Coordinates of C-alpha atoms in Angstrom, one line a residue:
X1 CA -20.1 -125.4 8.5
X2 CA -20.5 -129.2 7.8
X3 CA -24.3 -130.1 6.3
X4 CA -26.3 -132.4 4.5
X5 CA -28.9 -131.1 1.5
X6 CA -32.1 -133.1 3.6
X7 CA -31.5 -131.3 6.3
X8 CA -33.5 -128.5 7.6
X9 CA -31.5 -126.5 9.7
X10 CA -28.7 -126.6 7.5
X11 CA -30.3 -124.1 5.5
X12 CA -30.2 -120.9 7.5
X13 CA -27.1 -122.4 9.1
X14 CA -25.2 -122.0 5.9
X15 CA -26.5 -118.6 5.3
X16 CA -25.1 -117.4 8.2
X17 CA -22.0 -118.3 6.6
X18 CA -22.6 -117.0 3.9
X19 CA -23.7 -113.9 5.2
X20 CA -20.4 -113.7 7.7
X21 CA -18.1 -114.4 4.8
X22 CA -19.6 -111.4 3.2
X23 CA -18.9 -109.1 5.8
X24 CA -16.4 -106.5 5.3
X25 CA -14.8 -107.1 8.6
X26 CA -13.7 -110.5 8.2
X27 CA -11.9 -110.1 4.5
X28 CA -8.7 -110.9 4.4
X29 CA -8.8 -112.4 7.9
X30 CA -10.8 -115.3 8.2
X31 CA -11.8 -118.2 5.6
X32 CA -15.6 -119.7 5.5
X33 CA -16.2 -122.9 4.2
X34 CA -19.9 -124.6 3.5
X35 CA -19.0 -128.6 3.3
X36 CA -21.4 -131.0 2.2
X37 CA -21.5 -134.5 3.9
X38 CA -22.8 -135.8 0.9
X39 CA -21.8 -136.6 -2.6
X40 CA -20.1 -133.1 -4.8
X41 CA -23.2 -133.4 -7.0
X42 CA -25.1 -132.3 -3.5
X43 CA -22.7 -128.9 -3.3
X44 CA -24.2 -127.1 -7.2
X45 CA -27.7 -128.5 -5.8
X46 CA -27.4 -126.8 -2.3
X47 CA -26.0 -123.5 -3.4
X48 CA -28.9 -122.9 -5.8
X49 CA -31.6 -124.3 -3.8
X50 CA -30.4 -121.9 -1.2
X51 CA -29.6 -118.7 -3.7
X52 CA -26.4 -118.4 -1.8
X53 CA -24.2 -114.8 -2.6
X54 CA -21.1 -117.5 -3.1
X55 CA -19.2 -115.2 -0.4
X56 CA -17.9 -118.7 1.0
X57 CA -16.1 -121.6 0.0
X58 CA -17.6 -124.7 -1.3
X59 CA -17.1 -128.1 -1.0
X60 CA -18.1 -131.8 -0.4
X61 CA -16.1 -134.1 2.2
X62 CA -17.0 -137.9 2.5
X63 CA -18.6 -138.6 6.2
X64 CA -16.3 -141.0 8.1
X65 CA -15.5 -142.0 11.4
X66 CA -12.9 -139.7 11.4
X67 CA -14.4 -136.6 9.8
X68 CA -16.7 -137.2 12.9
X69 CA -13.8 -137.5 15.5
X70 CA -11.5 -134.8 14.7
X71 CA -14.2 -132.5 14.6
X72 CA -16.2 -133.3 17.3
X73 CA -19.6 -134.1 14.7
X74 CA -22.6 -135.6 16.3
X75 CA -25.2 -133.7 14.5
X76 CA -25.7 -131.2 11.3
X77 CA -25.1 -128.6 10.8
X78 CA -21.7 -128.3 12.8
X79 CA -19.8 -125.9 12.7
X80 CA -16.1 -126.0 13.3
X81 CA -14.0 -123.4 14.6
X82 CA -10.3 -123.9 13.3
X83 CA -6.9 -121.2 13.7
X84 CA -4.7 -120.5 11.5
X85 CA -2.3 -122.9 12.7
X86 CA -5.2 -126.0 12.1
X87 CA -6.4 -126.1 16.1
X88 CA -10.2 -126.8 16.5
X89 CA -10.7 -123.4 18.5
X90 CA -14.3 -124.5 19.2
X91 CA -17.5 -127.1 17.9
X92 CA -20.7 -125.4 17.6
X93 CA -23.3 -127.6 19.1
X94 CA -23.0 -125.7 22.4
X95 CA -21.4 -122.9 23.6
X96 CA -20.8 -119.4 22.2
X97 CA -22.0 -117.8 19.1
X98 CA -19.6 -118.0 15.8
X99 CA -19.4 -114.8 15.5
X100 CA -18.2 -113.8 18.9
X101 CA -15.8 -116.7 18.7
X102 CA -14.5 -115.6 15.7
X103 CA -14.4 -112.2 16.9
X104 CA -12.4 -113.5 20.2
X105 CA -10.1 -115.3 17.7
X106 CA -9.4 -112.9 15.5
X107 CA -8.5 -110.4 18.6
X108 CA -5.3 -112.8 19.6
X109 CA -4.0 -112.5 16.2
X110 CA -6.1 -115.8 14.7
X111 CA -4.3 -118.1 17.2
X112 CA -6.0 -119.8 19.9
X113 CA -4.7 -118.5 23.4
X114 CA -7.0 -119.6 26.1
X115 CA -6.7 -122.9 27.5
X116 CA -7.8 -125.2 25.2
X117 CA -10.8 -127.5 26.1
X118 CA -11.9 -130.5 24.2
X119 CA -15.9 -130.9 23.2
X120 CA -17.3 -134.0 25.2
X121 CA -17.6 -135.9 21.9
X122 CA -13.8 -135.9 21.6
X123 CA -13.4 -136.7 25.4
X124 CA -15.4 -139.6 24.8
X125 CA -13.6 -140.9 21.9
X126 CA -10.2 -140.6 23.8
X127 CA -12.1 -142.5 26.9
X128 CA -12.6 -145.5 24.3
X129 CA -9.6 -145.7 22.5
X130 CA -8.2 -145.3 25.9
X131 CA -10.5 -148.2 27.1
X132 CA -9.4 -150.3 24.2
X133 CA -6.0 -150.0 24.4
X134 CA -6.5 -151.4 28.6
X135 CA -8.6 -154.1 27.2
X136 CA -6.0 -155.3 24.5
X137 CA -3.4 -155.2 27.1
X138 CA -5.2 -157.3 29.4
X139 CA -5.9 -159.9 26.7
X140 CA -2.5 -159.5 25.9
X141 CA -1.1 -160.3 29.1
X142 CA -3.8 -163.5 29.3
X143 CA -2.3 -164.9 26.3
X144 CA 1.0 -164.7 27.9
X145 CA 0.0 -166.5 31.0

């Protein structure tokens, strides 16, 4: 789960995760990481704001364009969906619970097996570079002219 300490959804976002990483069914077969958006300072500050357990992982990753990209972020909290082999399995904005996702996933052995489809934020991103690459071209080819 990717979230900032301002916002206020993040909050009983991140103790769902919590709460997941603490269950007995997913030990030894799943990882659960809260990451801050914001400075590491923000991480101590979060975690005892919240009274988190401290069943998952904590950590701080700089916001970027591509933090944003490869993960399909357009608002917070997010959470992300990854297999064991690194494949986004699914972005959380939309679409199925976590925890039957991670249920799903954890059924075909913690590897994604379904066709996999990309979030509309990373279709759109492909779109533009895809866009840009056309437009460079074209410039290109008036240069050459």
């Amino acid at each position: 789960d990717m979230y900032r300490n301002f916002c206020p959804a993040c909050g009983p976002a991140a103790d769902e995760i919590d709460r997941l990483a603490g269950d007995s069914k997913y030990k030894g077969q799943a990882e659960f990481l809260l990451l801050n958006l914001g400075p590491e300072k923000d991480v101590e500050e979060f975690k005892k704001k919240r009274n988190l357990p401290g069943n998952a992982t904590h950590g701080a990753i700089e916001m970027n364009k591509s933090v944003a990209s490869d993960f399909g972020l357009m608002y917070i909290p997010h959470k992300v969906l990854v297999d064991k082999n690194g494949t986004v399995v699914n972005n959380f904005s939309f679409g199925k619970p976590l925890e039957a996702s991670l249920d799903e996933l954890l059924a075909n052995g913690g590897v994604r097996k379904i066709e996999e489809k990309k979030t509309d934020a990373v279709k759109g991103a492909e779109e533009e570079k895809e866009e840009e690459k056309e437009e460079d071209t074209k410039a290109s080819d008036k240069k050459k002219d």
